[in-house]
């Protein structure tokens, strides 16, 4: 396994990733905005628990969600139509990441430590990281965050404190990205939950090719806003 030095661009080829543990590519380095953006552009992301060294991953296969392929169940569609939750974007990024970092049932720790939190909040300040928030009666009850580069959204984590709250946030994300002609949402790891929502796995070389064709495209930087008024009613609730 490669240990990273000072050069933020010097990641090893993805083919060098280990098979055990699957996808582990490199260790060390830092979480500077420049290194993080360089990593994501190559299909690499950090995932570790403090006080471990920073670990960098590129799993094969890669789980992705095409915005137009989001599976909206009948119950979720009813929730969306009834507008049980109000959804915002980039209103409270730090609160979303804090909720994602909170201990979860059956988990012994969290991979979103203080260094990760600070790094992604800085990316948000620079207009690269974004959050979608679900509210009920003025209370934040669900949300997600990730990084946008070109026409790719790299999903990082989500949380839910009420039924379907994170799914509602995801439905709004997928709808907005579809309107903006984003190509895919990177989900990183395969889970049954993501499969039920329409995610699928693709081979790492295919994922790398998709990134190469999309990360240099003109994207959306700065604070985002929902602009349904420009695109009509969200397709997910029709």
Backbone as a ProteinNet text record, in pm:
[ID]
protein_1_A
[PRIMARY]
XXXXXXXXXXXXXXXXXXXXXXXXXXXXXXXXXXXXXXXXXXXXXXXXXXXXXXXXXXXXXXXXXXXXXXXXXXXXXXXXXXXXXXXXXXXXXXXXXXXXXXXXXXXXXXXXXXXXXXXXXXXXXXXXXXXXXXXXXXXXXXXXXXXXXXXXXXXXXXXXXXXXXXXXXXXXXXXXXXXXXXXXXXXXXXXXXXXXXXXXXXXXXXXXXXXXXXXXXXXXXXXXXXXXXXXXXXXXXX
[TERTIARY]
84	0	87.5	47	125.1	95.2	202.8	186.9	204.1	107.9	108.1	203.6	262.4	352.3	289.2	372.2	325.9	249.9	275.5	211.8	65.7	-26.7	-168.5	-224.4	-153.8	-200.9	-145.7	-53.1	22.3	-49.5	-164.1	-232.3	-188.9	-178.9	-142.6	-257.4	-229.3	-336.8	-440.2	-564.3	-671.3	-649.3	-579.8	-554.5	-465.8	-402.2	-316.2	-394.8	-525	-605.8	-601.6	-600.7	-595.4	-728.4	-719.9	-842	-881.5	-789	-817.3	-737.8	-804.5	-946.3	-976.4	-1091.9	-1120.6	-1130.5	-1049.7	-1057.4	-959.9	-886	-790.8	-674.3	-650.1	-554	-429.6	-446.2	-332.6	-363.3	-260.5	-275.4	-192.5	-226.5	-148.3	-197.6	-108.6	-147.3	-227	-314.7	-395.7	-533.1	-617.5	-753.2	-769.9	-666.2	-675.4	-778	-841.7	-937	-876.1	-752.1	-687.2	-670.6	-628.9	-610.6	-745.6	-844.3	-975.7	-1035	-1028.4	-1082.7	-1005.5	-873.7	-792.8	-831.6	-859	-898	-1032.8	-1131.9	-1265.2	-1266.2	-1190.9	-1184.3	-1133.1	-1055.7	-999.4	-1082.1	-1188.2	-1267.7	-1216.2	-1152.8	-1092.2	-1157	-1180.3	-1238.3	-1173.7	-1170.8	-1114.8	-1221.4	-1178.2	-1269.5	-1183.9	-1195.3	-1113.5	-1173.5	-1128.2	-1170.1	-1050.2	-1065.3	-957.3	-935.2	-810.2	-686	-607	-673.1	-604.1	-542.5	-442.8	-400.3	-513.5	-509.5	-610.3	-596.7	-707	-709.1	-789.8	-738.5	-799.8	-846.6	-968.7	-1033.8	-1084.4	-1087.4	-1151.6	-1203.2	-1322	-1372.9	-1411.2	-1408.4	-1449	-1534.9	-1662.7	-1730.4	-1767.7	-1819.6	-1859.4	-2011	-2073.9	-2218.7	-2256.1	-2344.6	-2385.1	-2537.2	-2589.2	-2731.8	-2747.8	-2811.9	-2845.8	-2966.8	-2962.2	-3073.9	-3211	-3224.4	-3354.7	-3397.4	-3306.4	-3337.8	-3371.4	-3382.1	-3422.3	-3556.5	-3561.7	-3687.1	-3766.5	-3884	-3972.4	-4087.2	-4088.2	-4193.1	-4326.8	-4433	-4566.1	-4579.1	-4524.8	-4535.5	-4453.8	-4334.8	-4254	-4321.3	-4382	-4451	-4566	-4636.5	-4744.7	-4689	-4576.3	-4513.6	-4473.7	-4417.2	-4377.1	-4497.9	-4604.8	-4723.5	-4790	-4786.4	-4848.9	-4761.3	-4636.9	-4542.2	-4531	-4508.4	-4489.4	-4366.7	-4265.2	-4140.1	-4115.2	-4051.1	-3999.9	-3852.6	-3808.3	-3669.2	-3597.1	-3475.8	-3389.1	-3254.4	-3173.5	-3039.5	-2940	-2830.2	-2719.7	-2762.6	-2866	-2909.1	-2828.2	-2794.2	-2723.3	-2631.1	-2530.2	-2438.7	-2376.7	-2326.6	-2257.7	-2350.6	-2476	-2570.8	-2599	-2603.7	-2625.1	-2508.7	-2387.6	-2272.6	-2262.4	-2300.7	-2300.7	-2401.5	-2517.7	-2617	-2571.2	-2504.3	-2451	-2342.2	-2270	-2160.4	-2207.7	-2331	-2381.4	-2382.5	-2360.6	-2361	-2491.3	-2479.2	-2596.2	-2616	-2737.6	-2771	-2685.2	-2619.9	-2537.7	-2398.1	-2363.8	-2230.1	-2147.6	-2017.9	-1929.7	-1859.1	-1860.3	-1789.7	-1839.7	-1767.1	-1804	-1679.6	-1694.6	-1581.4	-1575.4	-1678	-1677.6	-1623.4	-1490.6	-1426.6	-1412.9	-1343.9	-1330.9	-1255.7	-1152.7	-1076.4	-1161	-1238	-1325.8	-1431.5	-1488.7	-1591.3	-1535	-1418.9	-1358.1	-1326.8	-1279.1	-1241.1	-1361.7	-1472.5	-1589.2	-1661	-1655.6	-1711	-1631.9	-1500.8	-1421	-1457	-1478.1	-1522.6	-1657.9	-1744.3	-1873.2	-1853.3	-1766	-1740	-1689.5	-1615.6	-1561.5	-1658.7	-1775.3	-1876.4	-1872	-1797.4	-1784.8	-1872	-1901.7	-1980.9	-2118.2	-2219.1	-2356.5	-2439.8	-2542.2	-2631.6	-2776.2	-2855	-3000	-3061.5	-3155.3	-3211.6	-3362.5	-3413.7	-3557.5	-3603.5	-3709	-3760.1	-3905.6	-3940.9	-4080.8	-4111	-4205.9	-4242.6	-4121.4	-4035.6	-3919.4	-3802.7	-3814.2	-3706.8	-3635.1	-3503.2	-3423.8	-3434.3	-3493.9	-3518.7	-3452.3	-3386.4	-3318.8	-3234.2	-3141.7	-3058.8	-2944.8	-2869.9	-2753.6	-2655.4	-2532.1	-2433.3	-2339.1	-2271.7	-2176.6	-2102.9	-2024.6	-1938.8	-1980.3	-1985.7	-2017.8	-1894.3	-1859.5	-1749.7	-1799.1	-1801.2	-1854.4	-1998.4	-2027.8	-2163.5	-2175.8	-2090.2	-2094.7	-2119.7	-2211.7	-2231.9	-2181.9	-2086.5	-2027.9	-2096.9	-2191.3	-2263.8	-2175	-2186.7	-2103.3	-2181.6	-2286.8	-2360.2	-2498.4	-2588.9	-2722.8	-2769.5	-2871.4	-2927.6	-3078	-3146.9	-3291.5	-3334.6	-3417	-3474.5	-3625.9	-3679	-3822.6	-3843.4	-3956.9	-3984.5	-3966.1	-3884.5	-3863.3	-3795.5	-3746.9	-3691.3	-3568.2	-3476.7	-3357.3	-3392.8	-3493.8	-3537	-3597.3	-3669.1	-3725.1	-3612.6	-3509.8	-3394.5	-3327.4	-3312.8	-3250.8	-3336.3	-3467.4	-3555.8	-3541.3	-3528.4	-3509.1	-3371.1	-3270.5	-3137.5	-3141.8	-3198.1	-3202.1	-3280.5	-3391	-3471.5	-3394.8	-3326.9	-3250.7	-3134.2	-3063.5	-2950.5	-2996.7	-3111.2	-3164	-3194	-3253.2	-3283.2	-3156.2	-3050.4	-2922.8	-2836.8	-2889.1	-2820.8	-2692.1	-2694.3	-2585	-2593.8	-2479.2	-2474.2	-2506	-2447	-2472.9	-2439.4	-2488.6	-2454.8	-2366.4	-2247.2	-2158.2	-2202.2	-2237.9	-2281.3	-2170.9	-2057.7	-1939.7	-1961.3	-2028.1	-2040.3	-2181.6	-2191.2	-2320.3	-2386.6	-2515.2	-2594.6	-2733.6	-2803	-2940.3	-3030.5	-3009.9	-3090.2	-3074	-2950	-2925.8	-2982.3	-2973.5	-3030	-3180.3	-3247.4	-3391.9	-3426.7	-3334.1	-3357.5	-3318.7	-3268.5	-3238	-3090.7	-3003.6	-2859.7	-2816.2	-2707	-2651	-2499.4	-2436.1	-2290.4	-2235.3	-2124.8	-2054.7	-1907.2	-1839	-1697.2	-1615.4	-1508.5	-1425.2	-1371.9	-1325.5	-1281.6	-1392.7	-1514.9	-1627.6	-1652.7	-1646.9	-1665.8	-1558.6	-1436.9	-1326.7	-1350.5	-1399.7	-1427.2	-1538.6	-1640.3	-1749.6	-1698.1	-1612.8	-1554.5	-1475.3	-1391.8	-1307.6	-1391	-1510.2	-1595.4	-1679.9	-1683	-1777.8	-1720.6	-1606.4	-1560.2	-1509.3	-1473.5	-1428	-1540.2	-1660.7	-1773.9	-1808.8	-1873.6	-1918.4	-2020.2	-1991.4	-2077.6	-2141.2	-2181.3	-2246.3	-2164	-2106.9	-2030.3	-2101.1	-2051.8	-2119.8	-2240	-2315	-2432.9	-2539.2	-2600.9	-2707.3	-2842.4	-2939.6	-3078.4	-3166.6	-3277.2	-3375.3	-3446.7	-3456.9	-3520.9	-3629.6	-3721.4	-3831.7	-3911.2	-3917.2	-3996.5	-3942.5	-3814.3	-3754.4	-3773.8	-3811.3	-3816.1	-3950.6	-4046.4	-4175.7	-4180.1	-4291	-4310.5	-4210.9	-4154.7	-4060.3	-4120.6	-4046.5	-4096.9	-4125.9	-4059.5	-4075.3	-4213.3	-4290.4	-4421	-4536.3	-4505.1	-4611.8	-4684.3
-119.7	0	124.6	223.9	346.5	443.2	506.4	615.3	746.8	836.3	962.1	1062.6	1145.2	1250.4	1387.3	1486.4	1624.8	1658.9	1588	1618	1574.1	1670.8	1638.1	1564.1	1564.7	1497.2	1355.8	1317.5	1192.6	1072.3	1036.3	913.9	800	679.3	565.6	530.1	456	410.4	328.8	337.5	267.1	116.4	65.5	-78.6	-127.8	-35.3	-73.2	-98.2	-74.9	-95.2	-241.3	-262.7	-397.6	-469.3	-600.7	-680.9	-719.4	-702.7	-730.3	-633.1	-534.2	-503.1	-447.3	-482	-446.9	-296.4	-249.2	-109.3	-16.6	-63.9	23.6	54	183.2	225	289.7	372.6	448.6	492.8	544	595.4	722	799.8	919.5	1041.9	1138.7	1264.2	1351	1431.6	1522.1	1535.8	1617.3	1639.2	1781.9	1834.3	1968.6	1969.5	2082.9	2088.4	2043.9	2082.1	2046.3	1895.2	1829.7	1683.7	1613.2	1659.1	1595.9	1606.2	1722.9	1738.3	1654.6	1648.7	1564.6	1418	1375.5	1236.7	1205.3	1286.7	1259.1	1259.2	1347.5	1350.8	1218.5	1144.8	1016.9	897	920.8	810.1	754.3	838.8	799.3	881.4	820.3	894.4	849.6	938.4	901.6	836.6	738.8	671.9	607	655.8	605	653.6	595.3	639.8	696.7	816.2	873.4	784.4	761.5	826	746.4	664.9	596.8	699.3	657.1	742.8	752.4	855.4	871	756	690.5	580.4	623.2	590.1	630.2	506.1	510.9	392.8	417	308.2	308	166.6	135	-2.4	-42.1	-172.1	-230.3	-352.9	-351.1	-249.5	-126.2	-25.6	100.4	112.6	154.6	170.4	312.5	324.5	455.6	459.2	579.8	600.6	703	662.8	756.1	836.3	969.4	1046.7	1004	977.9	940.1	799.4	720	582.2	566.5	677.5	668	596.2	492.6	419.9	487.2	535.3	601	505.6	450.7	356.9	430	351.7	412.4	493.8	441	513.7	642.6	637.4	758.8	860.9	814.1	906.6	976.6	902	964.3	1070.1	1038.4	1136	1261.6	1244.4	1359.3	1442	1374.7	1447.4	1523.7	1466.6	1532.2	1643.5	1650.3	1753.4	1753	1633	1617	1694.1	1698.2	1765.6	1881.8	1983.7	2093.1	2066.5	2086	2056.6	2185.3	2198.4	2311.5	2257.9	2345.2	2306.7	2410	2360.3	2444.2	2543.1	2510	2599.8	2578.3	2453.4	2426.4	2305.8	2322.5	2213.2	2152.5	2235.9	2184.8	2100.4	2139.7	2061.1	1926.5	1924.2	1797.2	1702.3	1751.5	1663.3	1618.8	1704.9	1665.4	1554.1	1562.5	1456.8	1327.4	1338	1217.7	1152.2	1234	1183	1125	1151	1104.4	951.6	892.8	746.6	686	571.3	503	370.6	324.8	199.9	85.5	14.1	-99.3	-65.1	65.1	107.1	147	114.8	143.4	277.3	337	463.5	533.1	634.4	707.9	737.9	738.9	773	922.8	996.1	1141.3	1204.6	1210.2	1271.3	1421.4	1482.5	1628.6	1677.4	1602.5	1644.3	1633.7	1525.9	1511	1621	1648.1	1752.1	1886	1921.6	2049.4	2054.9	1943.2	1940.4	1960.9	1892.7	1905.2	2037.8	2091.7	2225.8	2329.5	2310.2	2401.4	2386	2262.7	2243.2	2310.1	2303.2	2371.7	2522.5	2575.6	2719.7	2763.9	2675.2	2707.8	2677.4	2625.5	2601.5	2466.2	2370.7	2237.9	2132.3	2147.7	2050.2	2109.9	2023.6	2072.4	1979.4	2035.7	1957.8	1979.6	1874.3	1882	1849.6	1931.9	1918.8	1898	1807.1	1783.9	1834.8	1914.6	1979.3	1939.9	1927.6	1907.6	1997.4	2085.2	2180.2	2257.8	2297	2377.3	2300.8	2168.1	2085.1	2009.3	2007.4	1931.4	1783.2	1704.8	1563.7	1468.7	1521.1	1435.1	1517.4	1449.7	1521.8	1437.4	1496.5	1430.9	1538.1	1494.7	1588.6	1515.2	1592.2	1535.1	1645	1603.6	1695.3	1692.3	1807.9	1818	1860.9	1782.3	1816.6	1791.2	1895.9	1880.2	1833.9	1721.4	1666.9	1541	1528.6	1415.2	1467.1	1400.5	1429.9	1310.6	1334.3	1228.7	1230.2	1139.3	1133.5	1082.2	1143.5	1105.3	1035.4	1097.1	1035.9	1098.2	1028.1	1081.4	1040.1	1107.2	1071.5	1092.4	1026.1	1040.4	1030.5	1123.8	1123.8	1106.3	1086.3	1066.9	980.8	915.9	823.2	890.3	829.5	871.4	1007.3	1067.7	1203.1	1206.9	1111.1	1110.9	1075	989.6	954.3	1075.1	1156.9	1278.6	1371.6	1384.9	1467.5	1411.4	1278.2	1215.6	1235	1224.7	1244.5	1385.4	1483.2	1620.5	1638.2	1574.4	1579.5	1521.2	1401.1	1335.2	1417.9	1476.1	1558	1680.8	1747.4	1866.3	1831.2	1723.7	1684.5	1645.3	1581.1	1546.6	1673.7	1772.4	1898.7	1968.9	1954.5	2018	1930.5	1814.2	1723.4	1664.8	1636.3	1560	1415.8	1350.2	1214.5	1108.8	1119.6	1018.7	1070	993.5	1011.9	894.7	923.2	818.7	782.1	656.4	607.8	531.6	512	447.6	299.4	264.1	124.2	72	-55.1	-118.9	-154.8	-122.3	-164	-203	-290	-324.1	-200.6	-106	16.2	93	109.7	180.9	104.9	-27.2	-107.6	-84	-78.2	-55.5	81.3	174.5	308.9	322.5	213.9	216.6	219.6	215.4	217.1	84.1	88	-33.8	-24.6	-137.2	-143.4	-145.5	-74.5	-77.4	-105.7	-160.7	-193	-64.8	-75.1	42.7	106.1	30.8	96.5	177.2	125.9	200.1	328.2	318.1	436.3	540.6	495.2	587.3	658	584.9	645.8	750.3	720.3	816.3	943.6	927.9	1045.6	1127.9	1061.4	1132.8	1215.2	1166.7	1236.1	1345.9	1352.4	1443.2	1541	1511	1598.8	1733.2	1741.4	1869.3	1948	1893.3	1964.7	2085.8	2182.2	2299.7	2256.2	2285	2241.5	2358.1	2331.7	2432.8	2451.8	2569.2	2600.1	2709.9	2735.2	2831.3	2766.8	2844.3	2792	2752.5	2637.8	2590.6	2640.2	2637	2660.7	2567.1	2527.4	2448.4	2540	2497.4	2583.6	2509.7	2447.9	2377.2	2471.2	2599.2	2690.9	2702.1	2668.2	2674.1	2545.1	2437.4	2306.2	2235.5	2298.1	2234.6	2150	2081.6	2000.6	1884.5	1853.6	1741.2	1612.9	1548.8	1428.1	1317	1316.4	1204.3	1200.2	1310.2	1307.1	1302.1	1286.2	1283.9	1150.7
0	0	0	-76.9	-92	21.9	73.5	169.7	95.3	112.7	39.3	101.4	14.3	58.9	44.5	16.3	12.2	-115.7	-224.1	-351.9	-348.2	-352.5	-338	-459	-569.9	-690.9	-705.2	-618.3	-637.5	-577	-633.9	-594.1	-686	-632.7	-718.4	-812.4	-919.3	-1008.4	-931.6	-973.5	-903	-902.1	-1002.2	-1009.7	-896.3	-826.2	-713.6	-585.5	-587.1	-467.1	-423.9	-294.5	-239.1	-258.6	-254.4	-253.4	-111.6	-16	124.3	212.2	270.8	256.3	118.1	63.9	-75.2	-98.5	-191.9	-231.1	-163.1	-62.5	5.8	-87.9	-110.9	-212.1	-153.8	-51.6	1	142.8	209.3	345.5	360	462.4	491.9	418.1	405.2	342.1	437.3	381.7	462.5	398.9	461.4	412.3	360.4	299.3	242.6	129.3	103.4	-7.8	-139.8	-163.7	-289.4	-302.7	-195.3	-202.1	-213.9	-138	-145.6	-285.8	-345.9	-480.7	-581.7	-565.9	-654.7	-639.9	-516.8	-493.1	-557.8	-530.7	-584.6	-737	-796.8	-943	-999.2	-920.6	-963.9	-917.1	-843.4	-792.4	-661.5	-581.4	-453.7	-342.9	-228.2	-116	15.3	116.1	246.5	334.2	411.8	504.7	612.8	732.5	842.8	973.9	1083.1	1215.3	1288.6	1342	1422.6	1545	1589.4	1545.2	1440.2	1360.1	1250.5	1155.6	1077.8	966.1	864.3	783.9	679.2	579.7	549.7	453.4	331.2	213.2	86.8	10.8	-42.5	-97.3	-239.5	-316.3	-447.9	-474	-423.9	-432.6	-575	-598.7	-726.5	-696.5	-735.5	-815.8	-733.9	-804.4	-742.7	-750.8	-642.6	-640.2	-680.1	-777.2	-828.3	-842.4	-844.8	-868.1	-979.8	-1087.6	-1194.7	-1146.8	-1148	-1091.6	-1141.9	-1271.5	-1327	-1287.2	-1228.8	-1192.1	-1044.5	-971.5	-831.3	-820.7	-737.9	-718.1	-607	-642	-545.6	-515.5	-395	-356.4	-345.4	-340.3	-329.5	-201.4	-91.7	35.2	32.5	-27.9	-37.4	-128.9	-237.4	-327.2	-254.7	-170.1	-92.5	1.5	65	155.3	79.8	-38.8	-119.4	-162.8	-202.7	-248.2	-134	-16.2	99.5	155.3	107.1	152.7	305.7	357.5	501.9	548.4	462.9	496.8	401	455	373.4	347.5	224.8	189.4	152	202.5	169.7	123.8	70	26.6	77.1	131.1	179.7	287.4	362.9	470.2	597.2	627.2	753.5	734.8	651.7	618.7	744	833.9	952.8	1039	1051.4	1130.6	1064.7	933.7	863.7	888.5	873.7	893	1039	1133	1274.1	1299.4	1238.8	1254.9	1189.4	1075.3	1010.5	1095.5	1172.2	1254.7	1386.8	1424.7	1553.9	1558.6	1677.4	1690.1	1639.7	1574	1520.5	1591.8	1589.8	1657.3	1604.3	1695	1656.9	1612.3	1607.3	1564.5	1685.4	1681	1794.1	1781	1662.7	1643	1518.5	1476	1355.9	1274.4	1141.2	1055.6	1029.9	1073.4	1055	1182.4	1192.7	1308.1	1291.2	1385.5	1383	1259.9	1217.3	1099.4	972.6	960.7	844.5	843.4	958.6	965.8	919.4	971.8	934.9	785.5	730.2	588.7	497.7	527.9	441.2	462	582.6	603.4	523.8	511.2	429.8	281.9	237.4	99.2	75.7	174.9	163.1	155.1	238	235.9	99	32.9	-99.2	-212.9	-180.6	-282.7	-348.9	-293.1	-353.5	-285.6	-158.7	-84	-53.6	-56.8	-46.1	41.6	101.8	186.6	145	157.2	140.6	275.9	319	452.7	446.4	528.9	541.1	677.1	676.8	797.9	821.7	949.4	987.7	1106.5	1090.3	1195.7	1245.5	1152.8	1187.7	1246	1255.4	1312.2	1200.8	1206.9	1110.8	1144	1053.8	1083.3	983.8	883.4	787.5	692.9	627.1	531.4	479.1	389.2	330.2	285.8	260.9	207	113.1	29.3	-64.7	-138	-235.9	-311.4	-458	-519.7	-662.1	-739.7	-840.9	-931.7	-1073.3	-1154.5	-1289	-1285	-1353.1	-1354.6	-1268.8	-1167.9	-1075.4	-934.6	-862.8	-721.1	-641.7	-554.5	-472.1	-336	-317.1	-191.3	-79.3	36.6	149.7	260.2	308.7	419.3	427	494.3	517.8	656.3	706.2	836.3	832.5	924	932.9	1077.8	1121.2	1255.7	1249.8	1131.2	1112.5	988.7	980.9	871.1	735.3	652.5	513.3	497.6	605.8	594.4	504.4	521.1	436.1	292.1	274.8	139	68	141.9	83.2	39.2	123.3	85.1	-40.2	-45.6	-162.5	-287.5	-273.4	-388.2	-444.3	-356.9	-403.4	-466.8	-408.7	-470.2	-610.9	-624.3	-755	-856.2	-812.5	-902.4	-948	-854.4	-890.8	-982.3	-951.2	-1035.7	-1175.5	-1183.8	-1316.4	-1395.7	-1329.9	-1398.3	-1444.2	-1366	-1400.6	-1491.6	-1531.4	-1624	-1566.1	-1436.1	-1376	-1424.2	-1433.7	-1488	-1383.8	-1266.3	-1163.6	-1024.8	-927.9	-786.7	-746.9	-699.5	-649.2	-508.9	-488.4	-356.9	-284	-349	-291.8	-267.4	-157	-117.1	-139	-172.6	-196.3	-64	-51	64.7	15.9	89.4	50.1	43.5	134.7	135.7	4.8	-40.3	-165.5	-284.9	-281.3	-390.3	-402.1	-287.3	-289.8	-347.8	-337.9	-390	-537.5	-596.9	-739.3	-774	-674.9	-702.7	-763.4	-838	-897.4	-898.1	-919.1	-916.8	-1058.4	-1077.2	-1205.3	-1178.5	-1276.1	-1260.5	-1244.7	-1167.9	-1142.5	-1270.7	-1370.3	-1494.2	-1561.2	-1558.6	-1615.7	-1536	-1405.4	-1320.9	-1350.1	-1363.7	-1394.1	-1527.4	-1627.1	-1757.8	-1747.8	-1668.1	-1650.4	-1584.2	-1483.4	-1419.2	-1519.7	-1597.6	-1693.7	-1790.9	-1823.4	-1919.8	-1857	-1722.4	-1658	-1556.2	-1495.7	-1387.4	-1437.5	-1564.9	-1620.1	-1686.9	-1683.9	-1742.5	-1656.7	-1717.5	-1642.5	-1538.4	-1412.6	-1304.5	-1231.8	-1108.2	-1025.4	-899.8	-883.5	-763.6	-686.1	-566.3	-480.4	-415	-338.5	-270.4	-372.2	-349.4	-436.6	-386.9	-475.5	-436.7	-517.9	-459	-531.8	-630.4	-753.7	-853	-930.8	-854.1	-919.2	-1010.5	-974.2	-1055.8	-1198.1	-1216.1	-1349.5	-1428.7	-1359.9	-1425.6	-1410.3	-1346	-1327.3	-1201.5	-1181.8	-1062.8	-1060.2	-942.8	-935.1	-992.5	-1081.6	-1147.3	-1048.6	-931.7	-839	-775.7	-780.6	-714.9	-815.5	-943.5	-1043.6	-1042.1
[MASK]
++++++++++++++++++++++++++++++++++++++++++++++++++++++++++++++++++++++++++++++++++++++++++++++++++++++++++++++++++++++++++++++++++++++++++++++++++++++++++++++++++++++++++++++++++++++++++++++++++++++++++++++++++++++++++++++++++++++++++++++

